[in-house]
Amino acid sequence: MSEAKQPFTGVIVYERLRRAILEQALLPGTRLREDAIGEQFGVSRTIVRQALVRLESEHLVETQRNRGACVAEPTLIEAEQIFEIRHCLEAEVIRRLIDRISVIGLESLDAHVDQEARVQGKNGPVSIRLAGEFHILLAELTGNRILAGYVSELVTRCSLILAMYSRSHSSDCAVEEHRDIIQAVRDKDIKVALSIMDHHLGAVQGRANLSGDQKEDNLQSVLARYSEDPSA
């Protein structure tokens, strides 16, 4: 006799939708119908609305007149400003880590990049999400929650920017540059670490273009992939 699946909670619905956005399964502009989401996850529209409000506070979702909630669509001006501030904040992250990162912190970074390497070339959406989470982890290891919060917001918004404007790319260089950043921090070589980070973020920004080529994907077909057992 199989065990009954655990019910979805508002937190899990929020986390699954957020992951679908960060993995670029739900593309910018995708309409997020409360009834369709509620039906797919087996929850009330009230729970769905709470999840959408939380995502809107993170600038991943926006409410549009006559359309309701949609995955946010950053403008090119916003994109340029986000990358500009991200360069500044991630340089500050490096400066702080050089002085205070622990052995355990370095090990956690190594483990994360090992995870990136395992899915490299096998699962593009997960690779995209893990690449962003590496930068969030760097910021969290500074011990400054405010700084980490700002970096997390910028990284997630960059995911939307790349979903809208970027050309196809390989994640190979990202994994290797992440390893190089870790090594420079381990060596306490701030000049090299800052140089690698600047080049790395410049490469990410350089993938943005005006092609606007976006694939369309049915909302429910996407949600079906993210509505597995919530206890999993």
PDB file of N, CA and C in Angstrom, residues 75-144:
ATOM      1  N   THR A  75      12.883  45.732 -17.943  1.00  0.00           N
ATOM      2  CA  THR A  75      13.244  46.498 -19.132  1.00  0.00           C
ATOM      3  C   THR A  75      14.756  46.483 -19.299  1.00  0.00           C
ATOM      4  N   LEU A  76      15.212  46.919 -20.465  1.00  0.00           N
ATOM      5  CA  LEU A  76      16.651  46.977 -20.705  1.00  0.00           C
ATOM      6  C   LEU A  76      17.327  47.979 -19.778  1.00  0.00           C
ATOM      7  N   ILE A  77      16.645  49.081 -19.476  1.00  0.00           N
ATOM      8  CA  ILE A  77      17.214  50.065 -18.553  1.00  0.00           C
ATOM      9  C   ILE A  77      17.378  49.438 -17.171  1.00  0.00           C
ATOM     10  N   GLU A  78      16.350  48.725 -16.720  1.00  0.00           N
ATOM     11  CA  GLU A  78      16.445  48.034 -15.434  1.00  0.00           C
ATOM     12  C   GLU A  78      17.573  47.012 -15.460  1.00  0.00           C
ATOM     13  N   ALA A  79      17.702  46.310 -16.581  1.00  0.00           N
ATOM     14  CA  ALA A  79      18.751  45.295 -16.706  1.00  0.00           C
ATOM     15  C   ALA A  79      20.132  45.914 -16.535  1.00  0.00           C
ATOM     16  N   GLU A  80      20.367  47.030 -17.197  1.00  0.00           N
ATOM     17  CA  GLU A  80      21.663  47.697 -17.088  1.00  0.00           C
ATOM     18  C   GLU A  80      21.930  48.149 -15.658  1.00  0.00           C
ATOM     19  N   GLN A  81      20.912  48.678 -14.990  1.00  0.00           N
ATOM     20  CA  GLN A  81      21.077  49.151 -13.623  1.00  0.00           C
ATOM     21  C   GLN A  81      21.315  47.993 -12.656  1.00  0.00           C
ATOM     22  N   ILE A  82      20.627  46.892 -12.872  1.00  0.00           N
ATOM     23  CA  ILE A  82      20.785  45.719 -12.007  1.00  0.00           C
ATOM     24  C   ILE A  82      22.200  45.167 -12.111  1.00  0.00           C
ATOM     25  N   PHE A  83      22.714  45.038 -13.337  1.00  0.00           N
ATOM     26  CA  PHE A  83      24.074  44.527 -13.496  1.00  0.00           C
ATOM     27  C   PHE A  83      25.103  45.492 -12.911  1.00  0.00           C
ATOM     28  N   GLU A  84      24.851  46.791 -13.058  1.00  0.00           N
ATOM     29  CA  GLU A  84      25.777  47.779 -12.514  1.00  0.00           C
ATOM     30  C   GLU A  84      25.900  47.641 -10.996  1.00  0.00           C
ATOM     31  N   ILE A  85      24.756  47.532 -10.322  1.00  0.00           N
ATOM     32  CA  ILE A  85      24.776  47.397  -8.866  1.00  0.00           C
ATOM     33  C   ILE A  85      25.310  46.034  -8.451  1.00  0.00           C
ATOM     34  N   ARG A  86      25.018  45.020  -9.268  1.00  0.00           N
ATOM     35  CA  ARG A  86      25.502  43.677  -8.927  1.00  0.00           C
ATOM     36  C   ARG A  86      27.032  43.632  -8.943  1.00  0.00           C
ATOM     37  N   HIS A  87      27.650  44.286  -9.906  1.00  0.00           N
ATOM     38  CA  HIS A  87      29.117  44.357  -9.947  1.00  0.00           C
ATOM     39  C   HIS A  87      29.647  44.955  -8.637  1.00  0.00           C
ATOM     40  N   CYS A  88      29.011  46.034  -8.185  1.00  0.00           N
ATOM     41  CA  CYS A  88      29.477  46.711  -6.968  1.00  0.00           C
ATOM     42  C   CYS A  88      29.312  45.827  -5.733  1.00  0.00           C
ATOM     43  N   LEU A  89      28.138  45.230  -5.584  1.00  0.00           N
ATOM     44  CA  LEU A  89      27.862  44.442  -4.380  1.00  0.00           C
ATOM     45  C   LEU A  89      28.688  43.161  -4.328  1.00  0.00           C
ATOM     46  N   GLU A  90      28.873  42.520  -5.493  1.00  0.00           N
ATOM     47  CA  GLU A  90      29.635  41.268  -5.459  1.00  0.00           C
ATOM     48  C   GLU A  90      31.128  41.529  -5.259  1.00  0.00           C
ATOM     49  N   ALA A  91      31.588  42.700  -5.640  1.00  0.00           N
ATOM     50  CA  ALA A  91      32.972  43.067  -5.315  1.00  0.00           C
ATOM     51  C   ALA A  91      33.108  43.232  -3.806  1.00  0.00           C
ATOM     52  N   GLU A  92      32.097  43.817  -3.173  1.00  0.00           N
ATOM     53  CA  GLU A  92      32.115  43.965  -1.712  1.00  0.00           C
ATOM     54  C   GLU A  92      32.057  42.601  -1.030  1.00  0.00           C
ATOM     55  N   VAL A  93      31.296  41.683  -1.601  1.00  0.00           N
ATOM     56  CA  VAL A  93      31.246  40.317  -1.068  1.00  0.00           C
ATOM     57  C   VAL A  93      32.644  39.715  -1.057  1.00  0.00           C
ATOM     58  N   ILE A  94      33.370  39.847  -2.164  1.00  0.00           N
ATOM     59  CA  ILE A  94      34.727  39.299  -2.261  1.00  0.00           C
ATOM     60  C   ILE A  94      35.629  39.924  -1.202  1.00  0.00           C
ATOM     61  N   ARG A  95      35.573  41.236  -1.052  1.00  0.00           N
ATOM     62  CA  ARG A  95      36.422  41.908  -0.063  1.00  0.00           C
ATOM     63  C   ARG A  95      36.168  41.378   1.346  1.00  0.00           C
ATOM     64  N   ARG A  96      34.914  41.151   1.672  1.00  0.00           N
ATOM     65  CA  ARG A  96      34.579  40.662   3.006  1.00  0.00           C
ATOM     66  C   ARG A  96      35.001  39.208   3.197  1.00  0.00           C
ATOM     67  N   LEU A  97      34.825  38.389   2.156  1.00  0.00           N
ATOM     68  CA  LEU A  97      35.176  36.974   2.278  1.00  0.00           C
ATOM     69  C   LEU A  97      36.681  36.779   2.432  1.00  0.00           C
ATOM     70  N   ILE A  98      37.468  37.586   1.756  1.00  0.00           N
ATOM     71  CA  ILE A  98      38.927  37.465   1.846  1.00  0.00           C
ATOM     72  C   ILE A  98      39.371  37.533   3.298  1.00  0.00           C
ATOM     73  N   ASP A  99      38.720  38.376   4.077  1.00  0.00           N
ATOM     74  CA  ASP A  99      39.127  38.594   5.464  1.00  0.00           C
ATOM     75  C   ASP A  99      38.569  37.577   6.450  1.00  0.00           C
ATOM     76  N   ARG A 100      37.400  36.969   6.123  1.00  0.00           N
ATOM     77  CA  ARG A 100      36.735  36.227   7.189  1.00  0.00           C
ATOM     78  C   ARG A 100      36.190  34.849   6.844  1.00  0.00           C
ATOM     79  N   ILE A 101      36.359  34.378   5.614  1.00  0.00           N
ATOM     80  CA  ILE A 101      35.771  33.082   5.286  1.00  0.00           C
ATOM     81  C   ILE A 101      36.457  31.971   6.061  1.00  0.00           C
ATOM     82  N   SER A 102      35.670  31.001   6.498  1.00  0.00           N
ATOM     83  CA  SER A 102      36.186  29.881   7.286  1.00  0.00           C
ATOM     84  C   SER A 102      36.466  28.679   6.387  1.00  0.00           C
ATOM     85  N   VAL A 103      37.128  27.698   6.954  1.00  0.00           N
ATOM     86  CA  VAL A 103      37.377  26.449   6.229  1.00  0.00           C
ATOM     87  C   VAL A 103      36.049  25.789   5.859  1.00  0.00           C
ATOM     88  N   ILE A 104      35.104  25.823   6.791  1.00  0.00           N
ATOM     89  CA  ILE A 104      33.785  25.234   6.533  1.00  0.00           C
ATOM     90  C   ILE A 104      33.095  25.979   5.387  1.00  0.00           C
ATOM     91  N   GLY A 105      33.258  27.308   5.359  1.00  0.00           N
ATOM     92  CA  GLY A 105      32.673  28.088   4.281  1.00  0.00           C
ATOM     93  C   GLY A 105      33.254  27.713   2.932  1.00  0.00           C
ATOM     94  N   LEU A 106      34.561  27.544   2.883  1.00  0.00           N
ATOM     95  CA  LEU A 106      35.210  27.137   1.633  1.00  0.00           C
ATOM     96  C   LEU A 106      34.747  25.752   1.204  1.00  0.00           C
ATOM     97  N   GLU A 107      34.574  24.869   2.167  1.00  0.00           N
ATOM     98  CA  GLU A 107      34.104  23.514   1.853  1.00  0.00           C
ATOM     99  C   GLU A 107      32.688  23.540   1.293  1.00  0.00           C
ATOM    100  N   SER A 108      31.850  24.422   1.824  1.00  0.00           N
ATOM    101  CA  SER A 108      30.475  24.517   1.323  1.00  0.00           C
ATOM    102  C   SER A 108      30.461  25.049  -0.110  1.00  0.00           C
ATOM    103  N   LEU A 109      31.374  25.965  -0.417  1.00  0.00           N
ATOM    104  CA  LEU A 109      31.477  26.466  -1.790  1.00  0.00           C
ATOM    105  C   LEU A 109      31.965  25.368  -2.730  1.00  0.00           C
ATOM    106  N   ASP A 110      32.967  24.607  -2.291  1.00  0.00           N
ATOM    107  CA  ASP A 110      33.463  23.490  -3.098  1.00  0.00           C
ATOM    108  C   ASP A 110      32.347  22.491  -3.381  1.00  0.00           C
ATOM    109  N   ALA A 111      31.556  22.184  -2.353  1.00  0.00           N
ATOM    110  CA  ALA A 111      30.470  21.210  -2.501  1.00  0.00           C
ATOM    111  C   ALA A 111      29.420  21.723  -3.490  1.00  0.00           C
ATOM    112  N   HIS A 112      29.158  23.018  -3.430  1.00  0.00           N
ATOM    113  CA  HIS A 112      28.161  23.581  -4.346  1.00  0.00           C
ATOM    114  C   HIS A 112      28.644  23.489  -5.792  1.00  0.00           C
ATOM    115  N   VAL A 113      29.910  23.832  -6.027  1.00  0.00           N
ATOM    116  CA  VAL A 113      30.429  23.782  -7.394  1.00  0.00           C
ATOM    117  C   VAL A 113      30.510  22.331  -7.886  1.00  0.00           C
ATOM    118  N   ASP A 114      30.779  21.397  -6.979  1.00  0.00           N
ATOM    119  CA  ASP A 114      30.749  19.983  -7.362  1.00  0.00           C
ATOM    120  C   ASP A 114      29.354  19.599  -7.845  1.00  0.00           C
ATOM    121  N   GLN A 115      28.339  20.143  -7.170  1.00  0.00           N
ATOM    122  CA  GLN A 115      26.953  19.893  -7.581  1.00  0.00           C
ATOM    123  C   GLN A 115      26.690  20.495  -8.962  1.00  0.00           C
ATOM    124  N   GLU A 116      27.216  21.690  -9.203  1.00  0.00           N
ATOM    125  CA  GLU A 116      27.084  22.310 -10.519  1.00  0.00           C
ATOM    126  C   GLU A 116      27.718  21.422 -11.595  1.00  0.00           C
ATOM    127  N   ALA A 117      28.895  20.904 -11.284  1.00  0.00           N
ATOM    128  CA  ALA A 117      29.616  20.083 -12.256  1.00  0.00           C
ATOM    129  C   ALA A 117      28.858  18.802 -12.581  1.00  0.00           C
ATOM    130  N   ARG A 118      28.161  18.249 -11.583  1.00  0.00           N
ATOM    131  CA  ARG A 118      27.433  16.990 -11.802  1.00  0.00           C
ATOM    132  C   ARG A 118      26.281  17.143 -12.792  1.00  0.00           C
ATOM    133  N   VAL A 119      25.658  18.322 -12.824  1.00  0.00           N
ATOM    134  CA  VAL A 119      24.519  18.504 -13.737  1.00  0.00           C
ATOM    135  C   VAL A 119      24.928  19.217 -15.025  1.00  0.00           C
ATOM    136  N   GLN A 120      26.180  19.622 -15.097  1.00  0.00           N
ATOM    137  CA  GLN A 120      26.675  20.356 -16.269  1.00  0.00           C
ATOM    138  C   GLN A 120      26.477  19.546 -17.542  1.00  0.00           C
ATOM    139  N   GLY A 121      25.819  20.151 -18.513  1.00  0.00           N
ATOM    140  CA  GLY A 121      25.578  19.480 -19.783  1.00  0.00           C
ATOM    141  C   GLY A 121      24.464  18.460 -19.750  1.00  0.00           C
ATOM    142  N   LYS A 122      23.841  18.271 -18.570  1.00  0.00           N
ATOM    143  CA  LYS A 122      22.783  17.266 -18.435  1.00  0.00           C
ATOM    144  C   LYS A 122      21.430  17.885 -18.149  1.00  0.00           C
ATOM    145  N   ASN A 123      21.432  18.989 -17.422  1.00  0.00           N
ATOM    146  CA  ASN A 123      20.172  19.608 -17.033  1.00  0.00           C
ATOM    147  C   ASN A 123      20.350  21.122 -17.036  1.00  0.00           C
ATOM    148  N   GLY A 124      20.077  21.725 -18.185  1.00  0.00           N
ATOM    149  CA  GLY A 124      20.280  23.160 -18.346  1.00  0.00           C
ATOM    150  C   GLY A 124      19.558  24.028 -17.334  1.00  0.00           C
ATOM    151  N   PRO A 125      18.254  23.803 -17.097  1.00  0.00           N
ATOM    152  CA  PRO A 125      17.528  24.623 -16.128  1.00  0.00           C
ATOM    153  C   PRO A 125      18.126  24.579 -14.724  1.00  0.00           C
ATOM    154  N   VAL A 126      18.506  23.386 -14.269  1.00  0.00           N
ATOM    155  CA  VAL A 126      19.097  23.271 -12.935  1.00  0.00           C
ATOM    156  C   VAL A 126      20.466  23.942 -12.902  1.00  0.00           C
ATOM    157  N   SER A 127      21.222  23.823 -13.992  1.00  0.00           N
ATOM    158  CA  SER A 127      22.525  24.492 -14.068  1.00  0.00           C
ATOM    159  C   SER A 127      22.377  25.999 -13.912  1.00  0.00           C
ATOM    160  N   ILE A 128      21.356  26.550 -14.559  1.00  0.00           N
ATOM    161  CA  ILE A 128      21.097  27.985 -14.465  1.00  0.00           C
ATOM    162  C   ILE A 128      20.815  28.386 -13.026  1.00  0.00           C
ATOM    163  N   ARG A 129      19.960  27.612 -12.362  1.00  0.00           N
ATOM    164  CA  ARG A 129      19.597  27.935 -10.975  1.00  0.00           C
ATOM    165  C   ARG A 129      20.796  27.801 -10.046  1.00  0.00           C
ATOM    166  N   LEU A 130      21.555  26.722 -10.194  1.00  0.00           N
ATOM    167  CA  LEU A 130      22.711  26.508  -9.315  1.00  0.00           C
ATOM    168  C   LEU A 130      23.779  27.577  -9.517  1.00  0.00           C
ATOM    169  N   ALA A 131      23.942  28.042 -10.750  1.00  0.00           N
ATOM    170  CA  ALA A 131      24.930  29.090 -11.014  1.00  0.00           C
ATOM    171  C   ALA A 131      24.584  30.352 -10.232  1.00  0.00           C
ATOM    172  N   GLY A 132      23.311  30.691 -10.204  1.00  0.00           N
ATOM    173  CA  GLY A 132      22.890  31.853  -9.433  1.00  0.00           C
ATOM    174  C   GLY A 132      23.025  31.630  -7.943  1.00  0.00           C
ATOM    175  N   GLU A 133      22.692  30.434  -7.499  1.00  0.00           N
ATOM    176  CA  GLU A 133      22.764  30.133  -6.068  1.00  0.00           C
ATOM    177  C   GLU A 133      24.198  30.151  -5.544  1.00  0.00           C
ATOM    178  N   PHE A 134      25.171  29.929  -6.416  1.00  0.00           N
ATOM    179  CA  PHE A 134      26.575  30.039  -6.005  1.00  0.00           C
ATOM    180  C   PHE A 134      26.868  31.451  -5.520  1.00  0.00           C
ATOM    181  N   HIS A 135      26.393  32.439  -6.242  1.00  0.00           N
ATOM    182  CA  HIS A 135      26.635  33.834  -5.881  1.00  0.00           C
ATOM    183  C   HIS A 135      25.881  34.211  -4.606  1.00  0.00           C
ATOM    184  N   ILE A 136      24.706  33.646  -4.443  1.00  0.00           N
ATOM    185  CA  ILE A 136      23.943  33.894  -3.217  1.00  0.00           C
ATOM    186  C   ILE A 136      24.675  33.289  -2.022  1.00  0.00           C
ATOM    187  N   LEU A 137      25.226  32.092  -2.208  1.00  0.00           N
ATOM    188  CA  LEU A 137      25.976  31.440  -1.133  1.00  0.00           C
ATOM    189  C   LEU A 137      27.208  32.264  -0.753  1.00  0.00           C
ATOM    190  N   LEU A 138      27.914  32.788  -1.745  1.00  0.00           N
ATOM    191  CA  LEU A 138      29.057  33.652  -1.460  1.00  0.00           C
ATOM    192  C   LEU A 138      28.645  34.793  -0.534  1.00  0.00           C
ATOM    193  N   ALA A 139      27.531  35.444  -0.872  1.00  0.00           N
ATOM    194  CA  ALA A 139      27.061  36.582  -0.083  1.00  0.00           C
ATOM    195  C   ALA A 139      26.642  36.151   1.320  1.00  0.00           C
ATOM    196  N   GLU A 140      25.996  35.006   1.426  1.00  0.00           N
ATOM    197  CA  GLU A 140      25.561  34.521   2.741  1.00  0.00           C
ATOM    198  C   GLU A 140      26.751  34.244   3.653  1.00  0.00           C
ATOM    199  N   LEU A 141      27.857  33.806   3.068  1.00  0.00           N
ATOM    200  CA  LEU A 141      29.042  33.474   3.862  1.00  0.00           C
ATOM    201  C   LEU A 141      29.753  34.706   4.418  1.00  0.00           C
ATOM    202  N   THR A 142      29.358  35.908   3.974  1.00  0.00           N
ATOM    203  CA  THR A 142      29.929  37.114   4.577  1.00  0.00           C
ATOM    204  C   THR A 142      29.379  37.325   5.986  1.00  0.00           C
ATOM    205  N   GLY A 143      28.245  36.700   6.269  1.00  0.00           N
ATOM    206  CA  GLY A 143      27.617  36.879   7.581  1.00  0.00           C
ATOM    207  C   GLY A 143      26.776  38.135   7.670  1.00  0.00           C
ATOM    208  N   ASN A 144      26.706  38.902   6.598  1.00  0.00           N
ATOM    209  CA  ASN A 144      25.904  40.128   6.577  1.00  0.00           C
ATOM    210  C   ASN A 144      24.579  39.831   5.880  1.00  0.00           C
TER     211      ASN A 144
END
